[in-house]
Amino acid sequence: MWPSVPAFRTFSKIACPAAGKCDLPNCIFNHEAPKPQIISTSPAQNLEALDEEPAKKRLKLNDETKDIAVSAAPDEIKPSPVFVGSILPKAKTSVQNGINSTNSSSGQAASTATSTDALPRSATRPVSPPPTAATARAAPKPDTPVTLMPRKLAKEPVAFTRRLTFLKALHSYMKPQNERIAKAVKPEIKALHLTPNQLNKLAVDEEERLALDNPSVYENILKQRLVKLKAMTPEVWVKERREAIAKERGGPPKKAPQKKIDTGLSAKEETVFLTMLTCPQDGLDNHGYVTKLPTKEEFKEAELAQTSAAFWEECDRCATRFQVFPDRREEDGALTTGGQCRHHWGKRIFPKRAKNSAPEPTRLGCCNAPVGSPGCVTHDTHVFKVSDPKRLSLVMPFVETPDNKKAMPQSAVCFDCEMGYTTRGLEMMRLTVVSWPSHKPLIDVLVRPIGHILDVNTRFSGITAEQFVNAKPYDPENPKPVRKDLRIVESPYVARDLFLSHVTRNTPVLGHALENDLNTIRLIHPTIIDTVLLYPTRQGLPYRHGLRTLAKWHLDEEIQQGGASGHDSYEDARTTGELVLFKIKEKWKVMKIDGWTIGEEAVYPPMPAGTPPPDSPPDLPAASLPAEKRKMEIIEHGNDEEPPAKRQA
């Protein structure tokens, strides 16, 4: 039984569990702020401070010259609402005397209110230095115990007992494969051996993934996996383990050598065949392609609209409204406002429809969370993208491909751009151009953008901040690209000039979703071959297949497997060229049977019997024949200006 004293007397000396977040008008707990703890060498100062109730604790240095205000509640520290610019990753947080201090990069140092040099040092014991990278790697991380039990799902594909049976079978088939690795002679293979707890986690993770990805055919897929594990050789198991480790570390797994596509044509004939695949320009401007230069009136209209909007933009990731300062704000050097950006980077995954069952929520590919859930990734600033050609022209004007006599005749190129976010929108940061069909690298450089960098977009561009900052300048005397040591050019104008040095108006330019790359480089090119248009969806534009999907379907290749390391523009450009070769192989196989022929400059349709070859010189009039041949014609048919062929007719 409760004592007979009032409740407010019973709990009046106990601090409220909700603290400052309590919303009760008459809470029975104590809400008085605790007395601040004062560290000082003067007892009189301590007594005076006890009579006051400041909102923040104050620590006094031994020299009695400076006071540093430290918040009593670390949760109240909020990130700065402005971003002043820092693409390098922040250093790890160190703790000194219970005070959290984060050493940021040079660009972010301006937004830090308190310097680490001003922090008080402990008077009783020395502060241990923060762990270095070497010691952090050397320290073993204890494995979290994992029980061999299926994880609970929102919608179970089968009964729980059935899932448990499959999980135990999966574990029992994995165990012999793991034991064979432990007996390996080579140390690099022996290092792939899993502990019992790691093996449990591997089995639980794989069973959960199969249950989420294939709920309707869960049993069939898992049975196929068990059969594959039973007949699996140690070499295949080692390959799977290496690919899994590479994916966890964020690096691309080792790939098997690509199979060369045999079209049955020579390289020159393949280039001539590209005339059959060129995309017509009509109607492309409705789907993001720019086919004509913006007019001066459109340019002025876009400039006026941008000035009126005061550079307020919508975040391309979380749809938050924020303000951009392309040339920095004078009072504080800010580049953007709005604080941090929390978002999901993955695409939506629509569930498969099942009969007689409630529809499952649409989930996101990054964290498998339902649409509408809080973001799983946080960035220091919001970013934006510009798609309107008129606004793109404000940053860098469009140009049409000029005639270039130095470009190789009957040649083609594949190209791909990687983009990052700046105060001018989404700008080019890497340009890769390869010859086709040999895939020989022609250009592969980093590009310094026009605006201030907000995010290098590593997850998709594949460019790291360190790689960008430490890149060496491009050397025109030594233009040969080196993928492991990319050079950097000073502006997108220089990168575009490099690209135009290899092409002319009639040069076929191959790519995937070429409107993005051409708009990024601000180029209007009349001869394009886009794999998006070569392999259309059933719905047509704007719906399209991804490059990774097309490579898996038609080339049986796994690309863009870098995970957090991002894409490789050379890999994307080469894959695009291979998809075009595959399309040529398919079309030529049918056209050859129908009687089509390939000449020196074009592909010709079937001709009636007795017709001379298309590439043979046409019949010339008698007046244009050489003198000796003309003399023989006069002797045989008389001195008549009418051609013999016409007289016979």
XYZ file of C-alpha atoms in Angstrom:
649
model
C 0.000 0.000 0.000
C 1.089 3.590 -0.645
C 1.903 5.709 2.456
C -0.641 8.268 3.589
C 1.511 11.228 2.538
C 0.594 13.268 -0.540
C 2.107 12.184 -3.795
C 3.755 15.551 -4.444
C 5.724 15.173 -1.155
C 6.765 11.621 -2.014
C 8.294 12.477 -5.419
C 9.140 16.150 -4.911
C 12.842 15.407 -4.364
C 13.170 13.040 -7.303
C 14.224 14.522 -10.632
C 11.692 14.112 -13.423
C 12.680 11.280 -15.804
C 11.575 13.384 -18.798
C 13.726 16.355 -17.687
C 13.195 19.318 -20.006
C 10.914 17.338 -22.329
C 8.131 16.915 -19.753
C 4.783 18.288 -20.990
C 2.666 17.704 -17.838
C 1.220 20.926 -16.378
C 1.334 19.621 -12.766
C 4.153 17.087 -12.698
C 4.756 15.443 -9.301
C 8.518 15.179 -9.908
C 11.162 17.815 -9.247
C 11.971 20.167 -12.157
C 14.506 22.448 -10.480
C 17.763 22.919 -12.412
C 20.806 21.395 -10.694
C 23.326 23.706 -9.090
C 26.282 24.364 -11.389
C 29.629 22.842 -10.491
C 32.288 25.538 -10.328
C 35.991 24.764 -10.590
C 38.015 27.682 -9.267
C 40.986 28.366 -7.048
C 39.137 31.073 -5.093
C 36.640 29.853 -2.418
C 34.949 33.266 -2.385
C 34.181 33.023 -6.058
C 32.690 29.569 -5.535
C 30.370 30.856 -2.793
C 29.220 33.740 -4.978
C 28.543 31.409 -7.873
C 26.403 29.104 -5.719
C 23.888 31.911 -5.193
C 23.381 32.215 -8.958
C 21.730 29.723 -11.313
C 23.287 30.147 -14.750
C 21.944 28.115 -17.648
C 25.368 26.681 -18.455
C 28.196 25.294 -16.359
C 31.394 27.296 -16.400
C 34.894 25.900 -16.025
C 37.607 28.309 -14.884
C 41.229 27.983 -15.919
C 43.989 27.935 -13.305
C 45.358 31.300 -14.468
C 41.940 32.903 -13.736
C 42.013 34.761 -17.041
C 39.497 32.915 -19.197
C 36.167 31.208 -18.685
C 34.789 28.646 -21.115
C 31.060 28.037 -21.206
C 30.161 24.379 -21.561
C 26.606 23.283 -22.078
C 25.214 21.080 -19.325
C 23.229 19.068 -21.876
C 25.281 17.752 -24.828
C 22.047 16.991 -26.690
C 21.390 20.714 -26.999
C 24.401 21.208 -29.318
C 22.955 21.677 -32.784
C 24.760 21.719 -36.110
C 25.430 25.053 -37.719
C 22.501 26.175 -39.924
C 24.922 27.299 -42.655
C 27.557 25.467 -44.668
C 30.837 27.245 -45.370
C 32.441 24.517 -47.450
C 34.284 21.314 -46.597
C 34.524 18.310 -48.919
C 37.163 16.500 -46.860
C 35.890 14.081 -44.184
C 35.909 15.278 -40.609
C 38.350 13.892 -38.056
C 37.223 11.559 -35.307
C 35.733 13.069 -32.170
C 38.035 13.153 -29.119
C 36.854 13.517 -25.529
C 38.725 15.640 -23.014
C 37.396 16.153 -19.488
C 33.949 15.162 -20.646
C 33.897 17.802 -23.410
C 33.332 16.644 -26.992
C 35.484 18.412 -29.570
C 35.543 17.613 -33.289
C 38.470 18.733 -35.408
C 37.073 19.575 -38.811
C 38.873 20.234 -42.060
C 40.267 23.595 -43.072
C 37.145 24.611 -44.967
C 34.880 23.943 -41.987
C 37.130 25.562 -39.397
C 35.449 28.923 -39.907
C 32.171 27.598 -38.537
C 33.718 26.209 -35.324
C 33.009 28.515 -32.422
C 35.567 27.146 -29.946
C 39.129 26.185 -30.781
C 40.567 22.977 -29.363
C 43.556 24.948 -28.062
C 41.279 26.803 -25.634
C 39.937 23.650 -23.981
C 41.046 23.093 -20.351
C 43.468 20.324 -19.579
C 43.080 17.972 -16.638
C 44.974 19.064 -13.526
C 44.936 15.635 -11.920
C 46.037 13.246 -14.690
C 47.297 13.461 -18.251
C 44.846 12.954 -21.073
C 45.437 9.826 -23.140
C 46.048 10.540 -26.829
C 43.333 9.486 -29.267
C 43.851 6.074 -30.870
C 45.665 6.144 -34.184
C 44.517 4.348 -37.295
C 47.121 1.636 -36.779
C 46.025 0.893 -33.219
C 42.394 0.960 -34.265
C 43.081 -1.677 -36.910
C 45.128 -3.762 -34.509
C 42.445 -3.794 -31.824
C 40.188 -6.795 -32.412
C 36.483 -6.087 -32.610
C 34.431 -8.534 -30.587
C 31.767 -10.310 -32.615
C 28.195 -9.807 -31.507
C 26.788 -13.229 -30.596
C 24.394 -14.421 -33.275
C 21.902 -17.179 -32.562
C 20.954 -19.545 -35.361
C 17.412 -18.231 -35.461
C 15.500 -16.510 -38.298
C 14.999 -12.785 -37.886
C 11.452 -11.551 -37.418
C 9.978 -9.987 -40.574
C 6.939 -7.818 -41.074
C 5.513 -10.431 -43.412
C 6.736 -14.003 -43.117
C 7.091 -15.840 -46.458
C 6.349 -19.197 -44.777
C 5.706 -20.455 -41.273
C 8.407 -19.658 -38.732
C 9.177 -23.324 -38.073
C 9.633 -23.835 -41.804
C 12.078 -20.934 -41.957
C 14.007 -22.364 -39.037
C 14.326 -25.723 -40.811
C 15.670 -24.045 -43.950
C 18.084 -21.921 -41.918
C 19.565 -24.945 -40.166
C 19.904 -26.735 -43.502
C 21.626 -23.689 -44.984
C 24.050 -23.582 -42.058
C 24.790 -27.301 -42.303
C 25.647 -26.975 -46.032
C 27.882 -23.946 -45.407
C 29.812 -25.573 -42.582
C 31.719 -28.175 -44.709
C 32.738 -25.470 -47.175
C 34.079 -23.353 -44.336
C 35.990 -26.291 -42.818
C 37.759 -26.996 -46.124
C 39.122 -23.423 -46.143
C 40.594 -23.931 -42.659
C 42.748 -26.745 -44.069
C 44.058 -24.675 -46.997
C 47.814 -24.306 -47.482
C 47.822 -20.756 -48.865
C 47.536 -18.190 -46.052
C 45.403 -15.770 -48.133
C 42.770 -18.520 -48.580
C 43.056 -19.721 -44.994
C 42.344 -16.139 -43.836
C 38.842 -16.449 -45.322
C 37.872 -19.038 -42.698
C 34.899 -17.951 -40.564
C 34.467 -18.423 -36.847
C 31.359 -20.307 -35.668
C 29.682 -17.011 -34.782
C 30.550 -15.473 -38.168
C 29.192 -18.542 -39.923
C 25.940 -18.202 -37.974
C 25.672 -14.568 -39.034
C 26.348 -15.455 -42.677
C 23.568 -18.049 -42.688
C 21.075 -15.781 -40.897
C 21.844 -12.846 -43.216
C 21.464 -14.924 -46.375
C 18.207 -16.511 -45.220
C 16.792 -13.085 -44.367
C 17.844 -11.642 -47.733
C 16.175 -14.493 -49.623
C 13.017 -14.074 -47.539
C 12.838 -10.340 -48.284
C 13.751 -10.474 -51.987
C 11.693 -13.511 -52.976
C 8.777 -13.926 -50.549
C 6.449 -15.572 -53.070
C 8.998 -18.202 -54.219
C 11.001 -18.371 -51.011
C 11.073 -22.165 -50.739
C 12.068 -22.737 -54.358
C 14.906 -20.200 -54.227
C 16.252 -21.589 -50.968
C 16.139 -25.155 -52.236
C 18.088 -24.092 -55.310
C 20.659 -22.459 -53.058
C 21.019 -25.645 -51.002
C 21.574 -27.711 -54.140
C 24.192 -25.243 -55.324
C 25.993 -25.320 -51.964
C 26.021 -29.121 -51.932
C 27.720 -29.332 -55.343
C 29.905 -26.256 -54.857
C 33.655 -26.581 -55.298
C 36.094 -24.901 -52.873
C 37.165 -22.492 -55.628
C 33.622 -21.160 -56.036
C 33.204 -20.790 -52.271
C 36.472 -18.821 -52.049
C 35.302 -16.576 -54.892
C 32.009 -15.877 -53.096
C 33.805 -15.039 -49.868
C 36.182 -12.624 -51.603
C 33.325 -10.857 -53.355
C 31.423 -10.515 -50.075
C 34.474 -9.071 -48.289
C 35.131 -6.601 -51.115
C 31.504 -5.461 -50.991
C 31.640 -4.933 -47.213
C 34.783 -2.813 -47.537
C 33.163 -0.688 -50.218
C 35.530 -1.761 -52.984
C 34.590 -3.385 -56.289
C 35.021 -7.177 -56.415
C 37.389 -8.795 -58.862
C 35.712 -9.476 -62.161
C 36.097 -12.225 -64.668
C 37.514 -11.210 -68.070
C 34.814 -9.905 -70.377
C 33.797 -11.988 -73.360
C 34.420 -10.329 -76.703
C 31.326 -9.940 -78.865
C 31.779 -11.301 -82.383
C 29.536 -9.422 -84.808
C 30.928 -11.115 -87.923
C 32.111 -7.735 -89.235
C 35.425 -5.935 -89.292
C 36.030 -2.873 -87.113
C 35.581 -0.602 -90.148
C 32.326 -2.302 -91.138
C 31.035 -2.009 -87.570
C 31.686 1.735 -87.684
C 29.856 2.001 -91.017
C 26.918 0.048 -89.554
C 26.471 2.749 -86.884
C 24.641 4.801 -89.526
C 21.734 2.366 -89.074
C 21.558 3.057 -85.312
C 21.822 6.841 -85.227
C 18.982 8.414 -83.242
C 16.870 11.019 -85.115
C 16.739 14.436 -83.441
C 12.988 14.919 -83.882
C 11.124 14.791 -80.571
C 14.194 14.318 -78.389
C 13.841 17.816 -76.900
C 10.722 16.570 -75.080
C 12.819 14.127 -73.055
C 15.713 16.250 -71.810
C 17.877 16.365 -74.948
C 18.943 19.806 -76.167
C 18.783 19.999 -79.963
C 19.008 23.776 -80.499
C 20.695 26.709 -78.792
C 18.590 28.807 -76.372
C 17.703 32.236 -77.720
C 18.740 35.533 -76.134
C 15.162 36.127 -74.953
C 15.083 32.746 -73.192
C 18.475 33.467 -71.674
C 17.322 36.818 -70.239
C 14.087 35.257 -68.957
C 16.018 32.570 -67.057
C 18.392 35.162 -65.628
C 15.508 37.310 -64.379
C 13.752 34.296 -62.814
C 16.908 33.239 -60.982
C 17.482 36.750 -59.633
C 13.864 37.026 -58.483
C 14.111 33.687 -56.649
C 17.191 34.957 -54.738
C 18.879 31.579 -55.370
C 16.379 29.600 -53.301
C 16.488 25.978 -54.460
C 14.890 22.627 -53.663
C 17.190 19.906 -52.332
C 17.707 17.136 -54.866
C 17.841 14.582 -52.031
C 15.307 15.514 -49.356
C 13.198 18.169 -51.180
C 13.931 20.815 -48.512
C 13.922 24.458 -49.552
C 17.275 26.166 -48.902
C 19.258 29.159 -50.125
C 22.488 29.038 -52.118
C 25.201 31.693 -52.258
C 27.249 31.004 -55.414
C 29.943 33.540 -54.422
C 29.689 33.102 -50.623
C 27.786 35.320 -48.235
C 29.878 38.265 -47.103
C 28.967 38.322 -43.409
C 29.830 34.696 -42.572
C 31.218 33.065 -45.743
C 28.253 30.696 -46.034
C 27.614 28.721 -49.216
C 24.204 27.280 -48.281
C 21.607 27.496 -45.549
C 19.196 24.941 -44.162
C 21.524 22.882 -41.984
C 22.169 19.204 -42.533
C 20.457 17.033 -45.127
C 19.045 13.685 -44.039
C 17.848 11.484 -46.870
C 17.671 8.044 -48.511
C 19.984 7.505 -51.475
C 18.382 4.280 -52.708
C 15.658 3.935 -55.309
C 12.153 2.707 -54.583
C 11.577 -1.039 -54.704
C 7.987 -1.865 -55.531
C 6.744 -5.132 -53.988
C 5.458 -7.994 -56.058
C 1.713 -8.357 -56.066
C 0.374 -11.483 -54.439
C -3.158 -12.797 -54.541
C -5.252 -13.005 -51.369
C -2.754 -11.005 -49.294
C -2.434 -7.443 -48.083
C -0.179 -5.229 -50.211
C 3.334 -4.747 -48.857
C 4.745 -1.232 -48.440
C 7.087 0.187 -51.052
C 10.624 0.059 -49.696
C 13.899 1.811 -50.448
C 16.939 0.052 -51.849
C 19.453 1.725 -49.515
C 18.200 0.498 -46.130
C 15.045 -1.524 -46.972
C 12.994 0.980 -44.971
C 9.479 1.895 -46.125
C 8.970 5.070 -48.128
C 8.411 8.038 -45.829
C 10.721 6.862 -43.045
C 13.506 9.160 -41.746
C 16.611 9.252 -43.915
C 19.445 6.805 -43.354
C 22.261 9.136 -44.539
C 23.183 12.607 -43.303
C 25.230 15.213 -45.186
C 26.497 18.598 -44.070
C 24.503 20.533 -46.639
C 21.594 20.369 -49.036
C 22.306 20.140 -52.763
C 20.366 20.902 -55.933
C 20.248 20.005 -59.611
C 19.372 22.155 -62.625
C 17.747 20.512 -65.664
C 16.341 23.483 -67.591
C 18.602 24.216 -70.622
C 18.049 27.959 -70.197
C 19.303 27.881 -66.606
C 22.176 25.611 -67.574
C 23.226 28.230 -70.136
C 23.583 30.798 -67.350
C 26.397 28.746 -65.833
C 28.076 27.633 -69.081
C 26.679 28.300 -72.584
C 25.813 25.484 -74.975
C 27.749 25.083 -78.232
C 27.137 23.025 -81.352
C 29.788 20.552 -82.443
C 32.005 22.355 -84.980
C 33.655 20.833 -88.020
C 37.012 19.331 -87.167
C 39.368 18.325 -89.964
C 41.789 16.792 -87.451
C 39.263 14.202 -86.263
C 39.841 10.699 -87.571
C 37.434 9.801 -90.396
C 35.062 6.870 -89.900
C 35.652 6.790 -86.146
C 33.328 6.677 -83.155
C 33.708 7.391 -79.448
C 31.972 6.387 -76.208
C 31.948 8.936 -73.441
C 30.661 9.255 -69.901
C 30.651 12.091 -67.358
C 30.631 11.835 -63.589
C 29.007 14.710 -61.747
C 29.187 16.306 -58.321
C 27.141 18.967 -56.535
C 28.345 22.572 -56.416
C 26.834 25.994 -55.774
C 25.988 26.055 -59.498
C 24.080 22.769 -59.478
C 25.228 19.383 -60.745
C 28.538 19.924 -62.564
C 30.995 17.703 -64.416
C 33.891 16.431 -62.302
C 35.242 13.630 -64.475
C 35.280 13.154 -68.240
C 36.072 9.802 -69.850
C 36.235 9.243 -73.611
C 37.182 5.917 -75.238
C 37.469 4.944 -78.872
C 34.975 2.502 -80.352
C 34.995 -0.445 -80.922
C 38.527 -0.910 -79.502
C 37.679 0.782 -76.134
C 41.103 2.439 -76.078
C 41.129 5.353 -73.567
C 41.405 8.755 -75.248
C 40.551 11.122 -72.381
C 40.179 10.434 -68.666
C 40.563 13.548 -66.520
C 39.106 15.174 -63.444
C 37.442 18.548 -64.018
C 37.509 21.517 -61.675
C 33.929 22.883 -61.625
C 32.834 26.496 -61.923
C 30.992 26.671 -58.581
C 32.176 25.883 -55.066
C 32.009 22.153 -54.320
C 29.268 21.036 -51.924
C 29.554 17.254 -52.352
C 31.711 15.178 -54.713
C 28.891 12.584 -54.720
C 31.278 9.662 -54.212
C 28.553 7.010 -53.978
C 27.643 7.629 -57.626
C 30.563 9.533 -59.166
C 33.322 7.328 -57.746
C 35.416 10.445 -57.012
C 36.788 10.894 -53.509
C 37.558 14.240 -51.922
C 41.199 13.279 -51.338
C 41.566 12.183 -54.961
C 40.124 15.471 -56.177
C 42.161 17.699 -53.863
C 45.488 15.908 -54.464
C 45.139 15.523 -58.261
C 48.058 16.767 -60.370
C 47.445 19.300 -63.163
C 46.782 17.977 -66.654
C 49.868 17.982 -68.880
C 49.100 18.634 -72.585
C 52.571 17.338 -73.476
C 51.714 13.977 -71.925
C 47.963 13.556 -72.575
C 47.889 9.767 -72.231
C 45.278 8.990 -69.536
C 46.301 6.980 -66.475
C 43.273 5.679 -64.575
C 45.148 5.175 -61.296
C 46.576 8.708 -61.359
C 43.931 10.959 -62.884
C 45.017 14.477 -63.795
C 42.783 17.521 -63.386
C 41.900 20.298 -65.857
C 41.082 23.784 -64.687
C 37.536 24.196 -66.020
C 34.713 22.470 -67.927
C 35.647 24.611 -70.939
C 39.057 22.912 -71.139
C 37.442 19.480 -70.790
C 34.978 20.264 -73.591
C 37.793 21.430 -75.880
C 39.605 18.140 -75.249
C 36.468 16.235 -76.199
C 35.892 18.296 -79.374
C 39.465 17.613 -80.495
C 38.471 13.951 -81.116
C 35.085 14.402 -82.818
C 33.402 16.248 -85.642
C 29.737 16.706 -86.535
C 29.497 13.311 -88.254
C 31.337 11.352 -85.549
C 28.944 8.934 -83.802
C 28.935 9.577 -80.047
C 27.813 6.565 -77.993
C 26.513 6.664 -74.437
C 23.783 5.727 -71.989
C 21.238 8.457 -71.168
C 23.264 10.815 -73.313
C 21.094 13.827 -72.537
C 22.654 13.982 -69.061
C 26.244 13.804 -70.309
C 25.747 16.174 -73.254
C 23.924 18.700 -71.066
C 26.678 18.483 -68.469
C 29.348 19.231 -71.046
C 26.971 21.771 -72.726
C 27.184 20.270 -76.197
C 24.639 19.846 -78.994
C 25.755 16.931 -81.162
C 23.676 15.759 -84.153
C 25.022 12.189 -84.418
C 24.229 10.263 -81.238
C 23.594 6.611 -80.397
C 21.936 6.197 -77.002
C 21.510 2.735 -75.492
C 18.395 4.033 -73.727
C 16.817 4.396 -77.185
C 18.379 1.199 -78.571
C 16.861 -0.860 -75.730
C 13.517 0.853 -74.984
C 11.053 -0.212 -72.331
C 7.540 -1.346 -73.141
C 6.172 1.961 -71.871
C 8.638 4.043 -73.885
C 10.238 7.289 -72.739
C 10.593 8.678 -70.118
C 10.794 5.149 -68.663
C 14.141 3.508 -69.294
C 16.319 0.566 -68.341
C 19.417 1.181 -66.238
C 22.873 0.463 -67.622
C 23.502 -2.174 -64.965
C 20.269 -3.964 -65.884
C 21.070 -3.963 -69.606
C 24.580 -5.265 -68.945
C 23.177 -8.127 -66.875
C 20.522 -9.071 -69.428
C 22.486 -8.865 -72.662
C 26.169 -9.135 -71.688
C 25.879 -11.308 -68.567
C 28.144 -8.832 -66.751
C 27.888 -7.385 -63.266
C 28.847 -3.708 -63.328
C 28.596 -0.843 -60.846
C 29.385 -3.170 -57.954
C 31.538 -0.660 -56.082
C 28.896 0.045 -53.456
C 29.881 3.161 -51.514
C 32.950 3.563 -53.759
C 30.700 4.653 -56.601
C 30.739 4.077 -60.350
C 33.681 3.916 -62.732
C 33.150 6.123 -65.790
C 35.518 4.005 -67.895
C 33.523 0.884 -67.010
C 30.272 2.624 -67.939
C 31.658 3.879 -71.258
C 33.074 0.453 -72.177
C 29.814 -1.294 -71.256
C 27.876 1.132 -73.444
C 30.115 0.273 -76.391
C 29.627 -3.449 -75.782
C 25.844 -3.021 -75.740
C 26.022 -1.263 -79.110
C 28.125 -4.161 -80.474
C 25.536 -6.608 -79.179
C 22.773 -4.694 -80.972
C 24.826 -4.707 -84.206
C 25.290 -8.464 -83.880
C 21.542 -8.985 -83.504
C 20.509 -6.707 -86.381
C 23.217 -7.804 -88.833
C 22.339 -11.465 -88.316
C 18.845 -10.776 -89.669
C 19.794 -8.199 -92.310
C 22.482 -10.423 -93.784
C 19.917 -13.149 -94.446
C 17.646 -10.586 -96.129
C 20.433 -9.601 -98.525
C 21.741 -6.349 -97.058
C 25.352 -5.398 -97.826
C 27.900 -3.083 -96.213
C 29.890 -0.758 -98.442
C 32.665 1.710 -97.782
C 30.405 4.434 -96.414
C 26.894 3.030 -95.945
C 24.716 -0.056 -95.540
C 22.697 -0.896 -98.673
C 19.354 -2.715 -98.943
C 18.851 -5.795 -101.139
C 19.157 -5.028 -104.876
C 17.475 -6.769 -107.845
C 19.478 -9.364 -109.730
C 21.893 -7.910 -112.302
C 22.234 -4.544 -110.554
C 25.881 -3.425 -110.199
C 27.293 -3.160 -106.681
C 26.443 0.100 -104.900
C 30.080 1.118 -104.488
C 30.947 0.712 -108.209
C 31.430 4.012 -110.105
C 28.300 5.196 -111.948
C 28.047 5.347 -115.730
C 29.626 8.598 -116.948
C 28.348 10.604 -119.969
C 30.340 10.359 -123.163
C 31.695 13.897 -122.866
C 33.398 13.052 -119.580
C 35.150 9.890 -120.840
C 38.895 9.920 -121.376
C 40.096 11.060 -124.821
C 41.232 7.630 -126.023
C 37.950 5.975 -125.035
C 35.992 8.857 -126.571
C 37.850 8.353 -129.844
C 36.845 4.694 -129.963
C 33.200 5.654 -129.346
C 33.263 8.050 -132.351
C 34.785 5.439 -134.642
C 32.205 2.825 -133.629
C 28.998 4.909 -133.402
C 29.730 8.092 -135.266
C 30.351 11.648 -134.082
C 27.143 12.042 -132.148
C 26.957 13.763 -128.758
C 24.124 11.485 -127.622
C 25.392 8.678 -125.324
C 25.410 5.181 -126.869
C 23.334 3.796 -124.063
C 20.542 6.273 -124.807
C 20.629 5.543 -128.569
C 20.305 1.833 -127.895
C 17.333 2.477 -125.691
